[in-house]
XYZ file of C-alpha atoms in Angstrom:
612
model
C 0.000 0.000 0.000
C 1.276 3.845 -0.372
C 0.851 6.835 1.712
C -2.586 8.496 1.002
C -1.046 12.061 1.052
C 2.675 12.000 -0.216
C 2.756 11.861 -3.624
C 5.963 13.379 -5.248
C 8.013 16.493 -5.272
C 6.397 19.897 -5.793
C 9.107 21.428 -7.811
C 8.897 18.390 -10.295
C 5.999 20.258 -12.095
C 6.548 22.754 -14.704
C 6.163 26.539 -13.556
C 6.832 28.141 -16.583
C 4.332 30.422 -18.415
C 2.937 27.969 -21.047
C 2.163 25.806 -18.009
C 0.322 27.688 -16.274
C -1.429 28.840 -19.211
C -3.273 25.652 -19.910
C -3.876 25.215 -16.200
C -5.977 28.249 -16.704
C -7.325 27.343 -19.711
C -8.034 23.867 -18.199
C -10.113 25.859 -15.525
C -11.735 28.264 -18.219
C -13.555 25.546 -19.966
C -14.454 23.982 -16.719
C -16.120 27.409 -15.415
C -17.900 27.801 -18.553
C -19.261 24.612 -18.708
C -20.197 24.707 -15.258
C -21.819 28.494 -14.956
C -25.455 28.638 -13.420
C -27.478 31.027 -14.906
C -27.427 32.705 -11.618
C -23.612 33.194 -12.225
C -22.608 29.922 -9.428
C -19.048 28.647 -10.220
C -18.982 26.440 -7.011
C -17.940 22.901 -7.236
C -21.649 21.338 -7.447
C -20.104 18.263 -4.977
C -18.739 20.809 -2.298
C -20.554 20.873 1.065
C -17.720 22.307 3.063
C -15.317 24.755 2.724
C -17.663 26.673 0.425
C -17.955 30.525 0.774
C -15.136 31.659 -1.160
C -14.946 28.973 -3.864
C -16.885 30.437 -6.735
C -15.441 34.244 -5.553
C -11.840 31.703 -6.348
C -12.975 30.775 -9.799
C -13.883 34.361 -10.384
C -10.253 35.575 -9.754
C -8.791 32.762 -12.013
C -11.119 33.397 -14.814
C -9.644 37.404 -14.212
C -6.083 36.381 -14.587
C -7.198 34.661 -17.452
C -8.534 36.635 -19.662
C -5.234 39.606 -18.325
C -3.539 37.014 -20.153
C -5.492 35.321 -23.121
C -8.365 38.339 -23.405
C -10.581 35.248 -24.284
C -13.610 36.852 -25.296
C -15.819 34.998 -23.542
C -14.390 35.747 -20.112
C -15.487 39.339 -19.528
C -19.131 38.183 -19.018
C -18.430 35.114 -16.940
C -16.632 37.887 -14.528
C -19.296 39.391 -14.020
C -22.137 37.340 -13.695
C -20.013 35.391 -11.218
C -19.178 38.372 -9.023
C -22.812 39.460 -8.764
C -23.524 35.715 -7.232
C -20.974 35.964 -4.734
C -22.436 39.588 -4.180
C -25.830 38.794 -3.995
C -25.532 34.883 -3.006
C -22.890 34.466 -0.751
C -22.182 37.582 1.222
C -23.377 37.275 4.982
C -24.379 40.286 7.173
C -26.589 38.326 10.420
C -25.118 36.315 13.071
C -24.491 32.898 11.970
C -26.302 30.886 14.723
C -24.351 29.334 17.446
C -20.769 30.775 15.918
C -18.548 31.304 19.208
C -16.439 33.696 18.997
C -18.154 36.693 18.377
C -16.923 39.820 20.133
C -19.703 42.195 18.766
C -23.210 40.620 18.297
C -25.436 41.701 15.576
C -22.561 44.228 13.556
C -24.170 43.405 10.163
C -20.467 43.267 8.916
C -20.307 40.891 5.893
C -18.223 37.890 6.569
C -18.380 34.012 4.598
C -19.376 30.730 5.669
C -18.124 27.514 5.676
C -20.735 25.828 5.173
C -23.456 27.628 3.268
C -26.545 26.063 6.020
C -27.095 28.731 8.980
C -26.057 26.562 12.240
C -24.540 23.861 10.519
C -20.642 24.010 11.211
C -19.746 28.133 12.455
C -16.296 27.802 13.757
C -15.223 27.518 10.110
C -16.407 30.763 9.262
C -13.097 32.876 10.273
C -10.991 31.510 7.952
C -13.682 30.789 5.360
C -13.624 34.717 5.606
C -10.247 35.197 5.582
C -9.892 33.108 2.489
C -13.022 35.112 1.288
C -11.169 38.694 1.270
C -8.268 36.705 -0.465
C -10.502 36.185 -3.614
C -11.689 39.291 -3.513
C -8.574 41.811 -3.789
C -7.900 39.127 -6.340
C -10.327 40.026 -8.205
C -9.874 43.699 -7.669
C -6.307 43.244 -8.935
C -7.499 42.586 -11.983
C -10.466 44.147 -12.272
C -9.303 46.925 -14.972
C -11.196 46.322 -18.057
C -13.891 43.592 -16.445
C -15.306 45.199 -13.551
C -17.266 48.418 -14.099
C -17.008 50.940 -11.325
C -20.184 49.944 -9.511
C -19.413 46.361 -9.182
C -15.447 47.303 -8.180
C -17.423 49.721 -5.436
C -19.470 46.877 -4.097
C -16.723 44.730 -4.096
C -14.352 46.648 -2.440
C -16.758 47.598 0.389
C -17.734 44.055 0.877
C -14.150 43.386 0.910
C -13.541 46.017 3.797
C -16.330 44.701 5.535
C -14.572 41.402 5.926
C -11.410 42.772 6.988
C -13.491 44.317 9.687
C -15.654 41.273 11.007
C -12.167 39.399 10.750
C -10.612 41.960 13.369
C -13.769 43.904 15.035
C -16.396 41.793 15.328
C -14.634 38.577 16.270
C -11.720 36.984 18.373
C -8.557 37.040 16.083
C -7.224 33.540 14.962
C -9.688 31.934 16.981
C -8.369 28.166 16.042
C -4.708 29.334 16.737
C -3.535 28.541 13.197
C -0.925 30.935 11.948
C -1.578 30.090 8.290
C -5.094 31.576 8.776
C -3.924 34.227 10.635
C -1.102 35.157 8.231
C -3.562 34.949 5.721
C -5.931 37.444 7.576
C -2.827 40.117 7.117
C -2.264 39.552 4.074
C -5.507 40.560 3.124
C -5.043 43.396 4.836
C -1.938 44.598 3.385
C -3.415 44.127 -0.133
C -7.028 45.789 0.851
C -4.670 48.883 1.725
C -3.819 49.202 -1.892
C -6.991 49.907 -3.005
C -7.904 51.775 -0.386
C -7.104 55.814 -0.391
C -4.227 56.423 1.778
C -6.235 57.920 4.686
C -7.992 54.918 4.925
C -5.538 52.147 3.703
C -2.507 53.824 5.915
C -4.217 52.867 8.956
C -5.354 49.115 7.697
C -1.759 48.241 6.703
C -0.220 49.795 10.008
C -3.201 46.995 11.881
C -2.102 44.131 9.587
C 1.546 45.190 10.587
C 0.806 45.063 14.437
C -1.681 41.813 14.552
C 1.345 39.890 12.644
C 4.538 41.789 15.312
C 1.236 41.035 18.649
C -1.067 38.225 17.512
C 1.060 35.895 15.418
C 4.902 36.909 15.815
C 5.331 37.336 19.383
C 3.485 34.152 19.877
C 5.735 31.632 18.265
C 7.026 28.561 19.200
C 10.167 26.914 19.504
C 10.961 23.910 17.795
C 14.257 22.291 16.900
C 15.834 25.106 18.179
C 13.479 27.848 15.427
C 10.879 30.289 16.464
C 8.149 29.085 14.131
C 4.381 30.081 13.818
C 2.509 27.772 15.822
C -0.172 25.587 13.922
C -3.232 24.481 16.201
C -1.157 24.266 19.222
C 1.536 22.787 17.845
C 4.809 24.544 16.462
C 4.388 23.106 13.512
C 2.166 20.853 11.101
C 3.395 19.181 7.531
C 0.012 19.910 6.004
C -0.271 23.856 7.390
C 3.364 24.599 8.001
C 4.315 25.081 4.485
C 1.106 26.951 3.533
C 2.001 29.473 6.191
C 5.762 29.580 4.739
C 3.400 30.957 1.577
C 1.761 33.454 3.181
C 4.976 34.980 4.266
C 6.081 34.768 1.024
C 2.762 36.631 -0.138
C 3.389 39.197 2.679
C 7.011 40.096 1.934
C 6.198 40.671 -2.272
C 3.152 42.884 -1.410
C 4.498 45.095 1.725
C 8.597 44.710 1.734
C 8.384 44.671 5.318
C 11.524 42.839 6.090
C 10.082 40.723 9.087
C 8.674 38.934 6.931
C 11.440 37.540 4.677
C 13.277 36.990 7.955
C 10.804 34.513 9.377
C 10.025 32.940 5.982
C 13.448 32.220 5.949
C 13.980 30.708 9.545
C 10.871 29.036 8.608
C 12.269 27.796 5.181
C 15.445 26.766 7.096
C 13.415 24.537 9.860
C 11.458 22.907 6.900
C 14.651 22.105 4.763
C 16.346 20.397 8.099
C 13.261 18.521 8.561
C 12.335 16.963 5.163
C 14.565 13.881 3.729
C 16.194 14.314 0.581
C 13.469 12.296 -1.048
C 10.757 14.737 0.259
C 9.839 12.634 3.153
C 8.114 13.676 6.478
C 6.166 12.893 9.440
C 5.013 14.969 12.061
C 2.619 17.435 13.432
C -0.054 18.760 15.543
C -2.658 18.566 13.409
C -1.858 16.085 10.610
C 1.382 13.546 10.949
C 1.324 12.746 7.076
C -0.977 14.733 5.567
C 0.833 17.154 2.897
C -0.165 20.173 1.696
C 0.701 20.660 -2.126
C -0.584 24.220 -4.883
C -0.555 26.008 -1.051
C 2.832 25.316 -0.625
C 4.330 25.900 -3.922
C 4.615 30.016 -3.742
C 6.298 29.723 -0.427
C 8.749 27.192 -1.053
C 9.547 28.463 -4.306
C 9.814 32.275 -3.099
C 12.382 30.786 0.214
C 14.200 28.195 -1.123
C 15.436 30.730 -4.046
C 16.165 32.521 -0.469
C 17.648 30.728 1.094
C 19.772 28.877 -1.087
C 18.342 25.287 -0.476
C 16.056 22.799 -2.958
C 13.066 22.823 -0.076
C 10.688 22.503 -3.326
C 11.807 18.947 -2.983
C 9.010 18.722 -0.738
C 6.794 15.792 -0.810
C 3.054 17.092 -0.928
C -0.216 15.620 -2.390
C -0.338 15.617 -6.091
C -4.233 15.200 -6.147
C -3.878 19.030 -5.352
C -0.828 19.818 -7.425
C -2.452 23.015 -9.059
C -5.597 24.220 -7.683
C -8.313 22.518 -5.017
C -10.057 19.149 -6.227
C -13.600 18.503 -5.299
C -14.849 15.357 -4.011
C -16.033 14.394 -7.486
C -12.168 15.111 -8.881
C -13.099 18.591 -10.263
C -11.518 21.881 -10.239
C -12.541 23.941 -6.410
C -12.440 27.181 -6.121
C -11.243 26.953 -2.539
C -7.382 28.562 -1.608
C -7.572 29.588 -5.900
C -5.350 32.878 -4.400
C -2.178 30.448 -4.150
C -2.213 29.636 -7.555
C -2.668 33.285 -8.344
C 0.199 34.335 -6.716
C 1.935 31.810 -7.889
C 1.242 32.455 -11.172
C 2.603 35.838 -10.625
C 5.688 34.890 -9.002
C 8.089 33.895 -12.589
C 10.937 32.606 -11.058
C 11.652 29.673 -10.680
C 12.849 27.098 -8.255
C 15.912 26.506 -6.609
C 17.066 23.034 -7.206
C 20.245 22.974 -5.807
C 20.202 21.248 -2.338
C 22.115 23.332 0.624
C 25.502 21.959 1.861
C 26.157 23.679 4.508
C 25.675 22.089 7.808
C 22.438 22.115 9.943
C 22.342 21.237 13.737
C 19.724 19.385 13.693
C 20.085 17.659 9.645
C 22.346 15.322 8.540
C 22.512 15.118 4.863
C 24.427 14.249 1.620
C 23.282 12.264 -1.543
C 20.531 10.311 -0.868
C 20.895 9.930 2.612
C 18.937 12.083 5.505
C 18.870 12.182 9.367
C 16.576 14.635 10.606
C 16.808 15.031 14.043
C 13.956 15.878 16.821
C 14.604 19.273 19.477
C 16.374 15.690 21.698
C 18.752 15.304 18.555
C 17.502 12.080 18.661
C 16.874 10.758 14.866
C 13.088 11.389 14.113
C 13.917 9.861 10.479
C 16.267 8.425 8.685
C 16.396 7.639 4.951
C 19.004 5.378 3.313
C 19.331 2.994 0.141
C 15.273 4.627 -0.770
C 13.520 3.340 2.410
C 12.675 5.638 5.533
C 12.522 4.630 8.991
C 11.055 6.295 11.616
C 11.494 6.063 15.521
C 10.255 3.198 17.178
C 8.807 2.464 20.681
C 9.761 0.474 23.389
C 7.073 0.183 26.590
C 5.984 3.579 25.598
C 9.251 5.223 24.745
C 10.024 6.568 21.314
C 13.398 7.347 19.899
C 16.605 5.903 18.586
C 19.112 4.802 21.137
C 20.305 2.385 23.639
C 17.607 0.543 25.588
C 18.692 -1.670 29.224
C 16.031 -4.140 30.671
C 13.505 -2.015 28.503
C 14.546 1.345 29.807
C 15.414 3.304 26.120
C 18.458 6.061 26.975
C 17.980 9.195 24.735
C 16.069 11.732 26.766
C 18.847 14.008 27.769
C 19.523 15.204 31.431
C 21.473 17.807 30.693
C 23.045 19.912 27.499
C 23.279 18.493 23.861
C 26.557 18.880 22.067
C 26.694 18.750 18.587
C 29.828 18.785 16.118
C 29.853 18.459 12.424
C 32.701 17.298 9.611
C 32.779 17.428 6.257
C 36.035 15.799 4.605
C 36.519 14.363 0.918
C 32.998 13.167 -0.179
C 31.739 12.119 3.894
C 30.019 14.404 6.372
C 29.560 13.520 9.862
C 27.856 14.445 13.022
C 28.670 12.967 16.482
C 25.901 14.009 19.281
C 27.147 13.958 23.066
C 23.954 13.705 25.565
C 23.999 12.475 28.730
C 21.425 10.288 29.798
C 19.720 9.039 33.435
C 18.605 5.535 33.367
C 16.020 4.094 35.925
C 19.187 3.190 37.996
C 20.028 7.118 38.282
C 23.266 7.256 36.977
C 24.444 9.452 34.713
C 25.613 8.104 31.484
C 27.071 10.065 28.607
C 26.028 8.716 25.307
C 27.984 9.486 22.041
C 26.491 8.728 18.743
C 28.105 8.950 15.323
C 26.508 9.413 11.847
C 28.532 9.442 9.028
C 27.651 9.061 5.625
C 29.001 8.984 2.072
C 26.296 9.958 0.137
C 24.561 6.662 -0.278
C 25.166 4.475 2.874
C 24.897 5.763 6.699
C 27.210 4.591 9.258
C 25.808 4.857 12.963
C 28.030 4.134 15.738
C 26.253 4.671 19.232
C 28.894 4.603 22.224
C 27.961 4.335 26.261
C 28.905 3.752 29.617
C 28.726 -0.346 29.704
C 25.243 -1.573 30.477
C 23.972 -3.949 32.808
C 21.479 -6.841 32.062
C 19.411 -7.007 28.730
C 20.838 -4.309 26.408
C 20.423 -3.241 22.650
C 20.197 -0.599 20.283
C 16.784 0.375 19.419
C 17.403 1.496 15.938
C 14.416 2.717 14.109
C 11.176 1.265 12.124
C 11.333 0.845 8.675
C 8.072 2.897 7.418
C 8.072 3.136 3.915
C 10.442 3.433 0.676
C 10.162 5.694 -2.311
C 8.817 4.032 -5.548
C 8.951 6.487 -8.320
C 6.583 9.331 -6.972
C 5.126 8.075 -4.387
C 5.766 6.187 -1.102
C 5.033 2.597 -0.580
C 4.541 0.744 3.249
C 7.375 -1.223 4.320
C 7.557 -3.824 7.236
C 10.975 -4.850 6.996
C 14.298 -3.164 5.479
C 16.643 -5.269 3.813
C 19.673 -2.718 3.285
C 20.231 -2.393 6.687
C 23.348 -4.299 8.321
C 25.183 -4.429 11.978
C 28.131 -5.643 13.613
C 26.299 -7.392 16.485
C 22.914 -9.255 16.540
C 20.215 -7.542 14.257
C 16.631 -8.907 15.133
C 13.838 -6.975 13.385
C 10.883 -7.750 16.056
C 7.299 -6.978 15.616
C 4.290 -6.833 18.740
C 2.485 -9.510 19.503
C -0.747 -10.257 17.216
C -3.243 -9.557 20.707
C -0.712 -6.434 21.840
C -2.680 -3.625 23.096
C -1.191 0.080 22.026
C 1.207 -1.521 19.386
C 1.733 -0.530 16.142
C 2.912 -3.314 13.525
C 4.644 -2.240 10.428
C 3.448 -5.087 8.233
C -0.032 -3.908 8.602
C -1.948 -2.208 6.405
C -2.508 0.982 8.764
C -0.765 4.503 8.356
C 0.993 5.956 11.322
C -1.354 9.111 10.903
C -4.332 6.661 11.672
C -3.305 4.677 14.157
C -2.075 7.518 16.200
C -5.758 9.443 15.494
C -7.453 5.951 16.693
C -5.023 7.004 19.682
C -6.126 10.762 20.526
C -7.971 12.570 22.507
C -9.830 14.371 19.992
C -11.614 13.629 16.728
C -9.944 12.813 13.489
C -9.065 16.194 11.821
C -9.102 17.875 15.158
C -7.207 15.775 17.829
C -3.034 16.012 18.150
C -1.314 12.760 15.791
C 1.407 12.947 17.870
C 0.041 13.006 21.064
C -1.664 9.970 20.169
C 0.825 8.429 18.724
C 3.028 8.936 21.919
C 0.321 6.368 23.711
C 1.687 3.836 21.245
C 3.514 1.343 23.401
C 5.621 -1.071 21.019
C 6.801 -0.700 17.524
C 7.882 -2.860 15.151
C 11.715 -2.429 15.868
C 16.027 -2.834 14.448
C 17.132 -4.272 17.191
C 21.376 -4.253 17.525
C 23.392 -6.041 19.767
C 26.736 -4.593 21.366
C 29.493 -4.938 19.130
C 32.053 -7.518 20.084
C 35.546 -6.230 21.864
C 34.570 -2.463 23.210
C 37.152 -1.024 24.701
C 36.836 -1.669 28.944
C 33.941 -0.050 30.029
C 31.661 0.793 27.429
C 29.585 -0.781 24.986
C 29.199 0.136 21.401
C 26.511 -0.420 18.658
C 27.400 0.262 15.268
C 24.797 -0.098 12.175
C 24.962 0.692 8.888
C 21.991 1.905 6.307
C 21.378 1.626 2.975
C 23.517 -0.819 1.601
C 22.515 -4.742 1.705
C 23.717 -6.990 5.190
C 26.544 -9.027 2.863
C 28.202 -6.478 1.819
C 30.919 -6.319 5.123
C 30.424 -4.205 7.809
C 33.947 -4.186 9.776
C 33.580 -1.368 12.583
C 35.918 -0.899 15.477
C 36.051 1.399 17.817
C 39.056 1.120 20.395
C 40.942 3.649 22.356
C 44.023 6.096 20.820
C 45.982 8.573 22.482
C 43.556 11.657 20.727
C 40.331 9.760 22.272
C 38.474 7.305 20.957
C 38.883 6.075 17.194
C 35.836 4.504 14.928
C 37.232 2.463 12.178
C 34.741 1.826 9.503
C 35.766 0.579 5.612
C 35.114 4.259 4.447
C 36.344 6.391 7.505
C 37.996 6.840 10.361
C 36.814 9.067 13.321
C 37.983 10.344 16.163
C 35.972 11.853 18.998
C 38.094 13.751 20.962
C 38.094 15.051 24.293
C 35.642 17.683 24.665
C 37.585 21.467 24.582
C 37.761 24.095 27.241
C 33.858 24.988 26.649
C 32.745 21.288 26.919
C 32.287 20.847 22.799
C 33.188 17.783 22.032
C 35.721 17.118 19.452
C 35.328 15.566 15.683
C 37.741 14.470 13.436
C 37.186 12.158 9.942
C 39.419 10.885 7.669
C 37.947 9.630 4.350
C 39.798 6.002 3.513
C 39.961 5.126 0.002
């Protein structure tokens, strides 16, 4: 089976202008064929997500005609805008909404779902996304829109921006790509706005980004980032926000902008494998965005310097929204608006330079969690994830079922680069249930293609292994297919891949045909769509599991676990680690290493050597 969501890299779609042309003209006949004689251009199998989707036609059938001046187009404009006008423009209370801070305003704002009562809390961002698709439209409107209907517009338009920050609390479900999207609606309402009246609606975009959204972020991984539902960041609504930046910084230069797209940028290029891989996230652990994402990793990753438009999202979406019967939406059409507008292209170059908490060369990736404990690894195609051992998650050693990488204490990290290898050795110490302090040492190296990991520790009593990772799934052309087992994966002790009992309560089995996004849903509090994935996944108990044994002939005192990825178990795997006069020495086929003693500010010391 494949991932439902993950479906190929977003900058492996043309962006030039022919492209985009026939996208357009793909959604031109479509909207033709489709217009009611009331002027309707919603998806006829939408139910949700509804009260900006034929405004979202509207602007693409503007852009259109900017660019064809297809004859037919004019008239579709208009009949379209006087629906969403006359049709789809609210001004009473929508019953039951909560989070009203001025009753009975009779500002306009849009619904999610068109039914008064039916499903309210949707209707601040269905109104955010609603005053997107309108200064759209009034972008374009020279030469479609007579003055009265630009008028009506624009006043509707200003009503929203109002209800959005008057008549209501502001980013209500604490989703920064909403609420980025809220200011950006702002800063291009300004435009069209006289400057007594659009000087003061930019300044309040300006301050509810610096109050409501910038001096609210979270850390994560060691990044300030705009926090997503309560979490600091989601793979489905983390890169849509990195677009809204993007969308910000080209219509107001304000430099705050560009400086957290880029830390943003920076986080999601340290996160995602080379492959596009990645799990993770409040809201969603594999659910990908895909058109939403494309303006902001474009705009950054030109930035930044880095191929982030390697990104893995969901191709069923790859240029505009897809309703349930596989038709063109109107819903989020401002992202492929902008992102028609934006002519550059991609950067497709991936970064080189070192990332605290990335490992990665070739075809090989270890992102790292804010423990610098591996959250993924990818090697030889096939990604493996962090398993679980009676309830703990993580890569590392485990004694009589205790699993040592929670650190007690500071994280040291050093990097090398030599020849074609780069390396990372991570110094954490560690408290066991016996309450001594351990210092753990692990080494990643890699050549590009294979990944040597060499974990070193104080020796261990009883039972002890190296828990080292689940295989999840492996790439197969663009898409990701399930995995149970991983066959390019070799060690110099015992390897035992294990899997939970059949009857095992809170396990998770790799061979079965269940995503780690649903079985960690089936595990949360809340329901599907709403609830934290990785809170519930964190109630998972056992994983299917590497298992290593120590190495044969440590040096006194310790024991060491050394693994290898992506190449098959008979090819050798000779590693050695032993005791020199600089510290100690790892002797692989490819390398050797030495990790020093640590230096007069406690960083501990790398050294490689490529061999061969």
């Amino acid at each position: 089976m494949y991932l439902f969501h993950q479906r190929g890299p977003l900058h492996g779609l043309a962006d030039d202008p022919a492209a985009y042309d026939a996208v357009l003209a793909g959604v031109t006949e479509t909207a033709l064929a489709r217009l009611t004689p009331e002027g309707n251009l919603e998806n006829p199998a939408a139910g949700d997500d509804i009260g900006d989707t034929s405004l979202g036609i509207t602007s693409l059938l503007a852009l259109a005609w900017h660019r064809t001046k297809d004859p037919r187009l004019p008239e579709a404009v208009r009949r379209s805008l006087a629906f969403h006008l006359g049709a789809r423009v609210f001004t009473e209370d929508n019953p039951g909404y909560p989070n009203l801070t001025a009753r009975d305003s009779g500002l306009p704002y849009a619904r999610y779902v068109l039914e008064a009562g039916a499903h309210p809390v949707g209707d601040w961002p269905s109104t955010v996304w609603a005053l997107l698709q309108a200064v759209n439209v009034l972008d374009a409107s020279d030469g479609l829109v007579d003055e009265e209907q630009y008028r009506e517009l624009l006043g509707v338009a200003g009503g929203y921006w109002r209800w959005l920050t008057e008549a209501t609390v502001f980013n209500p479900q604490d989703a920064a790509n909403q609420a980025i999207g809220c200011v950006v609606g702002g800063l291009m309402l300004a435009r069209h706005l006289p400057p007594e009246e659009g000087g003061p609606v930019r300044l309040r975009a300006l301050r509810l980004y610096l109050d409501e959204i910038r001096d609210r972020r979270v850390r994560d991984r060691g990044a300030p980032l705009p926090p997503e539902h309560g979490g600091a960041y989601d793979n489905n609504y983390g890169p849509i926000s990195l677009s809204f930046l993007a969308q910000a910084h080209r219509v107001s230069g304000e430099e705050v902008f560009a400086e957290d797209g880029d830390t943003l940028a920076r986080y999601i290029d340290a996160r995602v494998c080379g492959s596009g891989f990645d799990i993770g996230g409040p809201r969603y652990s594999e659910q990908h965005s895909a058109f939403e994402s494309v303006l902001g990793l474009r705009y950054f990753g030109r930035r930044i310097g880095a191929d982030i438009g390697r990104y893995a999202g969901d191709a069923r979406w790859s240029r505009h929204a897809v309703g349930a019967d596989g038709g063109v939406d109107g819903h989020f059409a401002f992202m492929l608006v902008w992102q028609i507008q934006d002519t550059a292209g991609w950067h497709r170059t991936p970064s080189t330079a070192p990332a605290c908490y990335q490992l990665r060369s070739g075809t090989v990736t270890v992102s790292f969690d804010d423990r610098m404990t591996p959250s993924v690894i990818e090697a030889g195609g096939t990604a493996l994830i962090a398993a679980a051992v009676n309830r703990q998650h993580g890569f590392g050693p485990v004694t009589d079922g205790f699993l040592l990488c929670r650190p007690m204490g500071a994280v040291r990290v050093a990097d090398h680069r030599v020849g074609g290898l780069a390396a990372k050795l991570v110094t954490k110490p560690v408290v066991g249930r016996d309450h001594v302090l351990r210092q753990v040492r692990s080494l990643y190296v890699t050549d590009g293609t294979r990944l040597w990991m060499t974990v070193i520790v104080e020796r261990l009593d009883g039972e002890r292994y190296l828990l080292a990772g689940m295989p999840y799934v492996t790439a197969d052309g663009d898409r990701f297919r399930r995995v149970g087992d991983s066959p390019l994966v070799a060690a110099v002790g015992e390897l035992r891949l294990t899997h939970p009992r059949p009857d095992s309560p809170d396990s998770f089995d790799a061979r079965s045909e269940l995503t780690q996004q649903q079985a960690a849903f089936e595990l949360a509090a809340d329901p599907r769509g709403y609830g934290d994935p990785d809170a519930g996944w964190r109630h998972v108990r056992t994983t299917t599991a590497l298992e290593v044994g120590p190495a044969p002939g440590a040096p006194e005192g310790l024991d060491v676990f050394a693994v290898r990825y992506g190449s098959v178990a008979a090819e050798p795997l000779d590693v050695v680690c032993e005791r020199g006069e600089e510290g100690l020495v790892v002797r692989a086929g490819a390398f050797t290493a030495v990790l020093g003693e640590a230096d007069s500010r406690g960083e501990p010391r790398l050294t490689l050597v490529s061999v061969g």
